[in-house]
Coordinates of C-alpha atoms in Angstrom, one line a residue:
X120 CA -7.9 8.1 18.9
X121 CA -4.6 7.5 17.1
X122 CA -4.2 5.7 13.8
X123 CA -2.4 2.4 13.6
X124 CA 0.6 3.4 11.4
X125 CA 2.1 1.0 8.8
X126 CA 5.1 2.1 6.8
X127 CA 5.2 0.8 3.2
X128 CA 8.8 1.4 2.2
X129 CA 9.3 0.9 -1.5
X130 CA 13.1 1.3 -1.4
X131 CA 14.6 -1.0 -4.0
X132 CA 11.2 -1.9 -5.6
X133 CA 11.5 -2.1 -9.4
X134 CA 8.3 -3.9 -10.5
X135 CA 4.8 -4.8 -9.7
X136 CA 5.8 -8.2 -8.2
X137 CA 8.2 -6.5 -5.8
X138 CA 5.5 -3.9 -4.8
X139 CA 3.0 -6.7 -4.1
X140 CA 5.5 -8.6 -2.0
X141 CA 6.4 -5.5 0.0
X142 CA 2.7 -4.7 0.5
X143 CA 2.0 -8.3 1.7
X144 CA 4.9 -8.0 4.2
X145 CA 4.2 -4.5 5.4
X146 CA 0.5 -4.9 5.8
X147 CA 0.8 -8.5 7.1
X148 CA -1.7 -9.7 4.5
X149 CA -3.0 -13.3 4.7
X150 CA -1.4 -16.1 2.6
X151 CA -4.4 -16.0 0.2
X152 CA -3.5 -12.4 -0.9
X153 CA -3.5 -12.7 -4.7
X154 CA -0.6 -10.2 -5.5
X155 CA -2.6 -8.4 -8.1
X156 CA -4.2 -4.9 -8.2
X157 CA -7.7 -6.2 -7.4
X158 CA -6.5 -8.2 -4.5
X159 CA -4.5 -5.3 -3.1
X160 CA -7.6 -3.0 -3.3
X161 CA -9.7 -5.7 -1.6
X162 CA -7.2 -6.2 1.1
X163 CA -6.7 -2.5 1.8
X164 CA -10.4 -1.9 2.1
X165 CA -11.1 -5.1 4.1
X166 CA -10.9 -4.2 7.8
X167 CA -10.9 -7.9 8.6
X168 CA -7.3 -8.2 7.5
X169 CA -6.0 -4.9 9.0
X170 CA -3.4 -5.3 11.7
X171 CA -3.9 -4.9 15.5
X172 CA -6.1 -2.1 16.7
X173 CA -6.5 -0.5 13.2
X174 CA -10.2 -1.2 12.9
X175 CA -10.9 0.7 16.1
X176 CA -8.4 3.5 15.6
X177 CA -8.0 3.8 11.9
X178 CA -5.2 2.7 9.6
X179 CA -2.6 5.1 8.2
X180 CA -0.4 3.6 5.5
X181 CA 2.7 5.8 4.9
X182 CA 4.3 5.1 1.5
X183 CA 8.1 5.9 1.6
X184 CA 10.8 5.9 -1.1
X185 CA 8.2 5.6 -3.8
X186 CA 9.8 8.1 -6.3
X187 CA 12.3 5.7 -7.9
X188 CA 9.6 3.1 -8.5
X189 CA 7.3 5.8 -9.9
X190 CA 10.0 7.0 -12.3
X191 CA 11.0 3.5 -13.4
X192 CA 7.4 2.2 -13.8
X193 CA 5.1 5.3 -14.3
X194 CA 2.1 3.3 -15.6
X195 CA 2.3 0.8 -12.7
X196 CA 2.7 3.6 -10.2
X197 CA -0.4 5.4 -11.7
X198 CA -2.4 2.2 -11.1
X199 CA -1.0 1.8 -7.6
X200 CA -2.1 5.3 -6.7
X201 CA -5.6 4.6 -8.1
X202 CA -5.8 1.4 -6.0
X203 CA -4.7 3.3 -2.9
X204 CA -7.2 6.1 -3.5
X205 CA -10.1 3.7 -4.3
X206 CA -9.4 1.6 -1.2
X207 CA -9.2 4.8 1.0
X208 CA -12.6 5.9 -0.5
X209 CA -14.1 2.5 0.2
X210 CA -12.8 2.0 3.7
X211 CA -13.7 4.4 6.5
X212 CA -10.7 4.8 8.7
X213 CA -8.1 4.1 5.9
X214 CA -5.6 6.8 4.9
X215 CA -2.8 6.3 2.5
X216 CA -0.1 9.0 2.5
X217 CA 2.8 9.5 0.3
X218 CA 5.9 10.6 2.2
X219 CA 7.7 13.4 0.2
X220 CA 11.1 13.3 2.0
X221 CA 13.9 10.8 2.2
X222 CA 13.7 9.6 -1.4
X223 CA 17.0 8.8 -2.9

């Protein structure tokens, strides 16, 4: 069993709106995605909106280039991490990993 891997690249993200747009694209979220913290948590933990074979194999979301956003918006980044953690706790098969290399 191999996880379905989605890369969430935050390169160039400077605010919450940008983060939500990037999440919507990377995770192929439905049009009804509300672009707020609760909607992100709900979408991440809802296997019904996961891509492809992720429900059967697990979903690994790799967050890249997050450090500039974290530095520019530390309170938002703290909330984002809480949302990722809560969703991973709520959804069996979901893993969110922060990539440590390649940040500019």
